[in-house]
Amino acid sequence: MDDKLKRDTEALLFASGRAMSEEALCNILNAFPKDIKRVLKELHDEYRERDAALMIFQEGEAWKMLVRDAHIPVVQRV
């Protein structure tokens, strides 16, 4: 279930296009707060460690997926 929860969380952050609160993620995914916090931290660390073009960013109790600054110029061409 952890892998599915992580993939579902990642998909929601991508598809929403905005910051999502941990509470909203818990409600949508029917998950416990401690599990959401854990997968968000794991996703954040995984994206950072592989120096991905995207990053998982925390703003208070909300999280969002962003394009790293280095890749903004190419994304702006779309």
GROMACS .gro file of C-alpha atoms in nm:
model
   78
    1MET     CA    1   0.000   0.000   0.000
    2ASP     CA    2   0.286   0.243   0.070
    3ASP     CA    3   0.400   0.239  -0.293
    4LYS     CA    4   0.044   0.300  -0.412
    5LEU     CA    5  -0.003   0.579  -0.158
    6LYS     CA    6   0.321   0.740  -0.272
    7ARG     CA    7   0.227   0.715  -0.642
    8ASP     CA    8  -0.124   0.847  -0.575
    9THR     CA    9   0.015   1.138  -0.373
   10GLU     CA   10   0.261   1.221  -0.650
   11ALA     CA   11  -0.018   1.207  -0.909
   12LEU     CA   12  -0.238   1.442  -0.706
   13LEU     CA   13   0.040   1.696  -0.660
   14PHE     CA   14   0.111   1.689  -1.034
   15ALA     CA   15  -0.251   1.703  -1.149
   16SER     CA   16  -0.368   1.969  -0.902
   17GLY     CA   17  -0.122   2.233  -1.022
   18ARG     CA   18  -0.147   2.400  -0.682
   19ALA     CA   19  -0.044   2.352  -0.322
   20MET     CA   20  -0.242   2.083  -0.143
   21SER     CA   21  -0.274   2.063   0.232
   22GLU     CA   22  -0.178   1.747   0.414
   23GLU     CA   23  -0.538   1.735   0.539
   24ALA     CA   24  -0.677   1.747   0.184
   25LEU     CA   25  -0.440   1.470   0.075
   26CYS     CA   26  -0.548   1.259   0.373
   27ASN     CA   27  -0.915   1.310   0.287
   28ILE     CA   28  -0.880   1.239  -0.084
   29LEU     CA   29  -0.657   0.935  -0.033
   30ASN     CA   30  -0.832   0.809   0.280
   31ALA     CA   31  -0.495   0.794   0.455
   32PHE     CA   32  -0.363   0.868   0.801
   33PRO     CA   33  -0.172   1.196   0.850
   34LYS     CA   34   0.145   1.014   0.959
   35ASP     CA   35   0.142   0.811   0.635
   36ILE     CA   36   0.090   1.120   0.419
   37LYS     CA   37   0.371   1.303   0.600
   38ARG     CA   38   0.601   1.006   0.544
   39VAL     CA   39   0.534   0.970   0.170
   40LEU     CA   40   0.563   1.346   0.116
   41LYS     CA   41   0.904   1.344   0.285
   42GLU     CA   42   1.008   1.041   0.079
   43LEU     CA   43   0.896   1.207  -0.246
   44HIS     CA   44   1.072   1.531  -0.152
   45ASP     CA   45   1.396   1.346  -0.080
   46GLU     CA   46   1.376   1.125  -0.392
   47TYR     CA   47   1.326   1.422  -0.625
   48ARG     CA   48   1.612   1.611  -0.458
   49GLU     CA   49   1.853   1.315  -0.462
   50ARG     CA   50   1.810   1.249  -0.832
   51ASP     CA   51   1.832   1.620  -0.917
   52ALA     CA   52   1.501   1.598  -1.103
   53ALA     CA   53   1.362   1.881  -1.315
   54LEU     CA   54   1.067   1.884  -1.075
   55MET     CA   55   1.064   1.921  -0.700
   56ILE     CA   56   0.820   1.861  -0.418
   57PHE     CA   57   0.801   2.183  -0.217
   58GLN     CA   58   0.647   2.243   0.125
   59GLU     CA   59   0.473   2.568   0.221
   60GLY     CA   60   0.360   2.535   0.581
   61GLU     CA   61   0.117   2.242   0.590
   62ALA     CA   62   0.073   2.243   0.211
   63TRP     CA   63   0.281   2.076  -0.058
   64LYS     CA   64   0.312   2.131  -0.431
   65MET     CA   65   0.509   2.009  -0.727
   66LEU     CA   66   0.718   2.274  -0.902
   67VAL     CA   67   0.961   2.300  -1.190
   68ARG     CA   68   1.312   2.379  -1.066
   69ASP     CA   69   1.434   2.728  -1.150
   70ALA     CA   70   1.699   2.596  -1.389
   71HIS     CA   71   1.425   2.453  -1.612
   72ILE     CA   72   1.183   2.747  -1.612
   73PRO     CA   73   1.320   2.900  -1.937
   74VAL     CA   74   1.248   2.587  -2.139
   75VAL     CA   75   0.905   2.539  -1.979
   76GLN     CA   76   0.809   2.898  -2.064
   77ARG     CA   77   0.838   2.810  -2.433
   78VAL     CA   78   0.529   2.590  -2.413
   0.00000   0.00000   0.00000
